[in-house]
CSV table of N, CA, C and O in Angstrom, one decimal:
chain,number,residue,atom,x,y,z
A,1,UNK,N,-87.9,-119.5,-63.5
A,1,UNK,CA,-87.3,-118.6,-62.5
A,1,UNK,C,-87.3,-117.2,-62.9
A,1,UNK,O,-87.8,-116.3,-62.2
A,2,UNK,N,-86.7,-117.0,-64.0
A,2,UNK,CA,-87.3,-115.5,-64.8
A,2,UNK,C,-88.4,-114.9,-64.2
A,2,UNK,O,-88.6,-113.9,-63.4
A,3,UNK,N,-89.0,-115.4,-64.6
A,3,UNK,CA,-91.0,-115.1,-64.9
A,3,UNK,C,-90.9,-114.4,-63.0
A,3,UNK,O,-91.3,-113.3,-62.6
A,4,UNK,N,-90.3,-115.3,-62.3
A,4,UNK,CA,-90.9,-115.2,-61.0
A,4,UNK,C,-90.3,-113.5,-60.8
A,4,UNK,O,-90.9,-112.4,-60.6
A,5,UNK,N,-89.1,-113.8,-61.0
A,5,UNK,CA,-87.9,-112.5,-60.9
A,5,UNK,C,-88.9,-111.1,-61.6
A,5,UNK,O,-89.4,-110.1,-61.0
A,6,UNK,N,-89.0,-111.5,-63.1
A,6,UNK,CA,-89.6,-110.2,-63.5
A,6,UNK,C,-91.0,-109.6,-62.8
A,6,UNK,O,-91.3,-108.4,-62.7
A,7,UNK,N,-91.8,-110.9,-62.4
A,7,UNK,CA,-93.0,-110.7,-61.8
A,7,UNK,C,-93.3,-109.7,-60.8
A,7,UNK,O,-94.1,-108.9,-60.7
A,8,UNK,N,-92.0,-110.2,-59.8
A,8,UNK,CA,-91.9,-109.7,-58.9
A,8,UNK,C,-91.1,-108.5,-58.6
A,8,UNK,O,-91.3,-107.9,-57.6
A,9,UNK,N,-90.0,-107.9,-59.9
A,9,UNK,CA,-90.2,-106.7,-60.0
A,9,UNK,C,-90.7,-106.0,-60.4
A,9,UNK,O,-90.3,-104.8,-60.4
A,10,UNK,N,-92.2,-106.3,-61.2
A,10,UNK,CA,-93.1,-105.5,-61.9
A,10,UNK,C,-94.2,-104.9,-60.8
A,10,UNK,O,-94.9,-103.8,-60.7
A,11,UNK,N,-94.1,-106.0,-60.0
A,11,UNK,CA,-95.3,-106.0,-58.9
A,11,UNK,C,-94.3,-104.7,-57.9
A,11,UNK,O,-95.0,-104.2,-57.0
A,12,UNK,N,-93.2,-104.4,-57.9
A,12,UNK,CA,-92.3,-103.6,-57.1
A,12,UNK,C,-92.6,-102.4,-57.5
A,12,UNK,O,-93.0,-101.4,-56.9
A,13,UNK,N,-92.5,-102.4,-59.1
A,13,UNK,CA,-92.6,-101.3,-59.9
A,13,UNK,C,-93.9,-100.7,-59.6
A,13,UNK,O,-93.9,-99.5,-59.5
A,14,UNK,N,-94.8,-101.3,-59.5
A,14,UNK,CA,-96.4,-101.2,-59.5
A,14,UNK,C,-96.5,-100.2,-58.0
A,14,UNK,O,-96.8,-99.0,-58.2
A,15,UNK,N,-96.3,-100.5,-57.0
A,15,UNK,CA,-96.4,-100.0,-55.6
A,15,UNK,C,-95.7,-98.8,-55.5
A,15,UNK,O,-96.2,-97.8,-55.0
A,16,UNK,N,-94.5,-98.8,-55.8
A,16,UNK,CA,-94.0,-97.7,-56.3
A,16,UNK,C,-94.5,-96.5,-57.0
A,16,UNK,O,-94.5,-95.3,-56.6
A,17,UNK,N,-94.9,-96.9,-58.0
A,17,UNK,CA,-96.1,-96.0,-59.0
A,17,UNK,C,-97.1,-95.3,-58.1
A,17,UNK,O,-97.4,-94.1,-58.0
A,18,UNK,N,-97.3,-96.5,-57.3
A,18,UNK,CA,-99.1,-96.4,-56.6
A,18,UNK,C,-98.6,-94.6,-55.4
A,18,UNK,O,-99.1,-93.5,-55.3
A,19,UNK,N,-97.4,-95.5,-54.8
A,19,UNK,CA,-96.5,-94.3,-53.9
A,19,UNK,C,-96.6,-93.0,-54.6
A,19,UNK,O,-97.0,-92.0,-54.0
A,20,UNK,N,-96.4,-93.1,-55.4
A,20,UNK,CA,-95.9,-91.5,-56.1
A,20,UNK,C,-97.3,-91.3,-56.4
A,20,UNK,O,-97.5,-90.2,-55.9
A,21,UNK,N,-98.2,-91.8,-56.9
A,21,UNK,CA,-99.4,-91.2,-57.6
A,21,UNK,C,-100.7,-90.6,-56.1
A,21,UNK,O,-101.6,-89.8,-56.2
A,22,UNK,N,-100.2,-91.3,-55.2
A,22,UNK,CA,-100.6,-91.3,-53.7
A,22,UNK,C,-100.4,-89.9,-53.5
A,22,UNK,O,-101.3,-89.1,-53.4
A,23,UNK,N,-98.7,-89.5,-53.3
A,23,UNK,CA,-98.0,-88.5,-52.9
A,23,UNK,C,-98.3,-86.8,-53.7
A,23,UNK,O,-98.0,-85.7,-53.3
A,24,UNK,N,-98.9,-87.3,-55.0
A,24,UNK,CA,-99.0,-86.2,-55.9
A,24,UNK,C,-100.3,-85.7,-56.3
A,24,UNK,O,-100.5,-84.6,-56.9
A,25,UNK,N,-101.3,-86.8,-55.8
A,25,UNK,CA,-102.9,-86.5,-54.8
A,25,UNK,C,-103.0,-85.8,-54.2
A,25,UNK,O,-103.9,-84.9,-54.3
A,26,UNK,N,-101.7,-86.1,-52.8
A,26,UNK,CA,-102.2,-85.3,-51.6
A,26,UNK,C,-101.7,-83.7,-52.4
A,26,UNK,O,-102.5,-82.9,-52.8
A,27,UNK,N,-100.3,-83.7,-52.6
A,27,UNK,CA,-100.4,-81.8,-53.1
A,27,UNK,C,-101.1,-81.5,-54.1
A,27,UNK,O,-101.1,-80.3,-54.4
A,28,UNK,N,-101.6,-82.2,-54.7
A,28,UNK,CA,-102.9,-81.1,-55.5
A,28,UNK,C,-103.8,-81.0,-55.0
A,28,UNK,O,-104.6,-80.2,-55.3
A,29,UNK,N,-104.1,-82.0,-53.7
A,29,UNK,CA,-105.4,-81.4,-52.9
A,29,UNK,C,-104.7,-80.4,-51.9
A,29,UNK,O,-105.5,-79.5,-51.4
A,30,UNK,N,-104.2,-80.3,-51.7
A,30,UNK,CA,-103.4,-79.1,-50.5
A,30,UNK,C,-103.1,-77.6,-51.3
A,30,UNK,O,-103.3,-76.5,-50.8
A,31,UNK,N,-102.7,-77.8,-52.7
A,31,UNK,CA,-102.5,-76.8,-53.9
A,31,UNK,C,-103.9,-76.5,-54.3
A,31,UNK,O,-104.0,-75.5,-55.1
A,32,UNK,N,-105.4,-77.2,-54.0
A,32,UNK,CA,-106.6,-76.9,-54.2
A,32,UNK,C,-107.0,-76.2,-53.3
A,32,UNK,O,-107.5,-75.1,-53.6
A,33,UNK,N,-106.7,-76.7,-52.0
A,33,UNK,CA,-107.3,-75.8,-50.6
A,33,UNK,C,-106.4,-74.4,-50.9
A,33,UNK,O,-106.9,-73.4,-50.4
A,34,UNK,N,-105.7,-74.3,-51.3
A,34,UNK,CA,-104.6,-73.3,-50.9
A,34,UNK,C,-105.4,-72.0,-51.8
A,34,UNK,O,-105.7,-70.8,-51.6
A,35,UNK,N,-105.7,-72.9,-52.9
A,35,UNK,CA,-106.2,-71.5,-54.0
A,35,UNK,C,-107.5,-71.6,-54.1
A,35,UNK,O,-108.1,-71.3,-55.1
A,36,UNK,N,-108.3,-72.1,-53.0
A,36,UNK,CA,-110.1,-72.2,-52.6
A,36,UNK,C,-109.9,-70.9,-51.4
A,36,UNK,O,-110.8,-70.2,-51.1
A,37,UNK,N,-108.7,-70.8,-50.9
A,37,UNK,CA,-108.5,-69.9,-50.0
A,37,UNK,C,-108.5,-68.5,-50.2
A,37,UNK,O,-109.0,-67.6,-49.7
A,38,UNK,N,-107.5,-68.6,-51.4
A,38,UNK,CA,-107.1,-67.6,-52.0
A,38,UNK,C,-108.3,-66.8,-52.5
A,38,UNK,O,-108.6,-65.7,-52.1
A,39,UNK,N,-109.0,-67.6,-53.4
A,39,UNK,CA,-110.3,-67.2,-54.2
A,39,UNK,C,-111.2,-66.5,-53.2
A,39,UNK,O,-111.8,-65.4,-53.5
A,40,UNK,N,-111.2,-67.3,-52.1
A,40,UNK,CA,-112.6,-66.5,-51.2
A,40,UNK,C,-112.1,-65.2,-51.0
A,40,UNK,O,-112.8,-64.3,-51.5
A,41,UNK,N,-111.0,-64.9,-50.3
A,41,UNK,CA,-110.4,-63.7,-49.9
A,41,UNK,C,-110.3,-63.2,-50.5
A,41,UNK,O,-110.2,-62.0,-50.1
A,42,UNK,N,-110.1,-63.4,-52.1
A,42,UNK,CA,-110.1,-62.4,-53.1
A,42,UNK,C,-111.9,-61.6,-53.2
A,42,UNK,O,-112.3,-60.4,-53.4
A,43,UNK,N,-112.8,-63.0,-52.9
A,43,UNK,CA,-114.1,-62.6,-53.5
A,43,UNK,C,-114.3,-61.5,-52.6
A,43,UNK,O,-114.6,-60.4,-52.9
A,44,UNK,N,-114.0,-62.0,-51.1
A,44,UNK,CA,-114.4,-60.8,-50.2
A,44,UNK,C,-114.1,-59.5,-50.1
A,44,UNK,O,-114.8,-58.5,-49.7
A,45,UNK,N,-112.4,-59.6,-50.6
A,45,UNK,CA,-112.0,-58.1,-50.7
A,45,UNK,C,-113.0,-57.4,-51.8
A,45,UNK,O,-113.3,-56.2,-51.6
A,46,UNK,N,-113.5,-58.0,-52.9
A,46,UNK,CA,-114.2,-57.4,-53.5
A,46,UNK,C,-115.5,-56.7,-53.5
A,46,UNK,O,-116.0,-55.6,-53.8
A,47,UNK,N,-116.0,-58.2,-52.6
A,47,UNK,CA,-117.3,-57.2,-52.3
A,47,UNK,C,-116.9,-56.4,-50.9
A,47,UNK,O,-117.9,-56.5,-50.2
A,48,UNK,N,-116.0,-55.9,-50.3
A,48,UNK,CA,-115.7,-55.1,-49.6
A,48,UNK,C,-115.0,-53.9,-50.3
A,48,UNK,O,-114.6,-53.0,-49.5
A,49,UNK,N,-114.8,-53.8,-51.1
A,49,UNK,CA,-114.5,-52.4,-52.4
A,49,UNK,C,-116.0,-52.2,-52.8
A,49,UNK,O,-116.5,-51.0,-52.7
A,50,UNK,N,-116.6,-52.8,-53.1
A,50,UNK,CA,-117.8,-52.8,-53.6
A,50,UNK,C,-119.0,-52.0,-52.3
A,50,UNK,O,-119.8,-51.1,-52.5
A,51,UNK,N,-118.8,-52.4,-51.6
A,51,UNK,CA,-119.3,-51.7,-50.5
A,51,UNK,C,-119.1,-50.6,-50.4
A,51,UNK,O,-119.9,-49.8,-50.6
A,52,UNK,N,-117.5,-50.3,-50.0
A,52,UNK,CA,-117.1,-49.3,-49.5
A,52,UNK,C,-117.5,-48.6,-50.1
A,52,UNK,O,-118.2,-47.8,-49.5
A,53,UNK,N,-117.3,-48.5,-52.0
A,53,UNK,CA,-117.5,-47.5,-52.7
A,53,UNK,C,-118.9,-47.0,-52.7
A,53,UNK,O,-119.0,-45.8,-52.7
A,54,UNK,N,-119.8,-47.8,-52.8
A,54,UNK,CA,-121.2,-47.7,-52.5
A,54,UNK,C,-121.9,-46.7,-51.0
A,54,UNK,O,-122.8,-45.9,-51.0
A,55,UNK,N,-120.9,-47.1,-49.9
A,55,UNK,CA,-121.3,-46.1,-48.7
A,55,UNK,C,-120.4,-44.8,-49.0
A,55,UNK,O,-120.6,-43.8,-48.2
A,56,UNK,N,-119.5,-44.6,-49.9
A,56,UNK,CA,-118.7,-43.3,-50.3
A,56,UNK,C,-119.7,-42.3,-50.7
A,56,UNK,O,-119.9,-41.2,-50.2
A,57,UNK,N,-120.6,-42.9,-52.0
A,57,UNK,CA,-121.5,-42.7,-52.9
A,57,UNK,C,-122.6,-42.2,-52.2
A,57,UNK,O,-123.2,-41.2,-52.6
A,58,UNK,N,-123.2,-43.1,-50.9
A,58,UNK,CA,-124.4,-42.7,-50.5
A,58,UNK,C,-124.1,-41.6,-49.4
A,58,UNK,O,-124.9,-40.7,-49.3
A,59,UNK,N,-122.7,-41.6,-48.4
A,59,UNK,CA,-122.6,-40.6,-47.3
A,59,UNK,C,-122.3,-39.6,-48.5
A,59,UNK,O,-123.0,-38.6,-48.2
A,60,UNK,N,-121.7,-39.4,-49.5
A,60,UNK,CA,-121.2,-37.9,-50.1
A,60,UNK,C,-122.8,-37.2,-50.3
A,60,UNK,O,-122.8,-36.0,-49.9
A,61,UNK,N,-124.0,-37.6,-50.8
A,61,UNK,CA,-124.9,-37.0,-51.2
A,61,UNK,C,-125.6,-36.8,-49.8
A,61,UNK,O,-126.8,-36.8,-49.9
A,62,UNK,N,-125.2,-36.7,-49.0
A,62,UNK,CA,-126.0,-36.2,-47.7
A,62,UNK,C,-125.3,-35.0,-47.1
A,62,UNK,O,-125.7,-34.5,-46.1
């Protein structure tokens, strides 16, 4: 009768786990998207300084 008891709260414990390890998946994929977001808009502002300064460079010598 034990055996059954502990069994069957191991197997409780287990899904439980499974829940949380589920839950903590999804926000590091949502905490991934978030700073894949971040990164691009960073890259762009960059190469948009990069430009800019480049047409500063080329309109001043004319």
């Amino acid at each position: 009768m034990w055996e059954t008891i502990l069994g069957f709260v191991s197997l409780m414990l287990v899904a439980v786990s499974l829940c949380f390890s589920a839950v903590q998946t999804r926000e590091v994929a949502k905490q991934s998207r978030i700073n894949n977001g971040i990164g691009s808009a960073t890259a762009l502002m960059d190469v948009n300084n990069l430009s800019r300064a480049w047409h500063d460079r080329v309109g001043s010598r004319g």
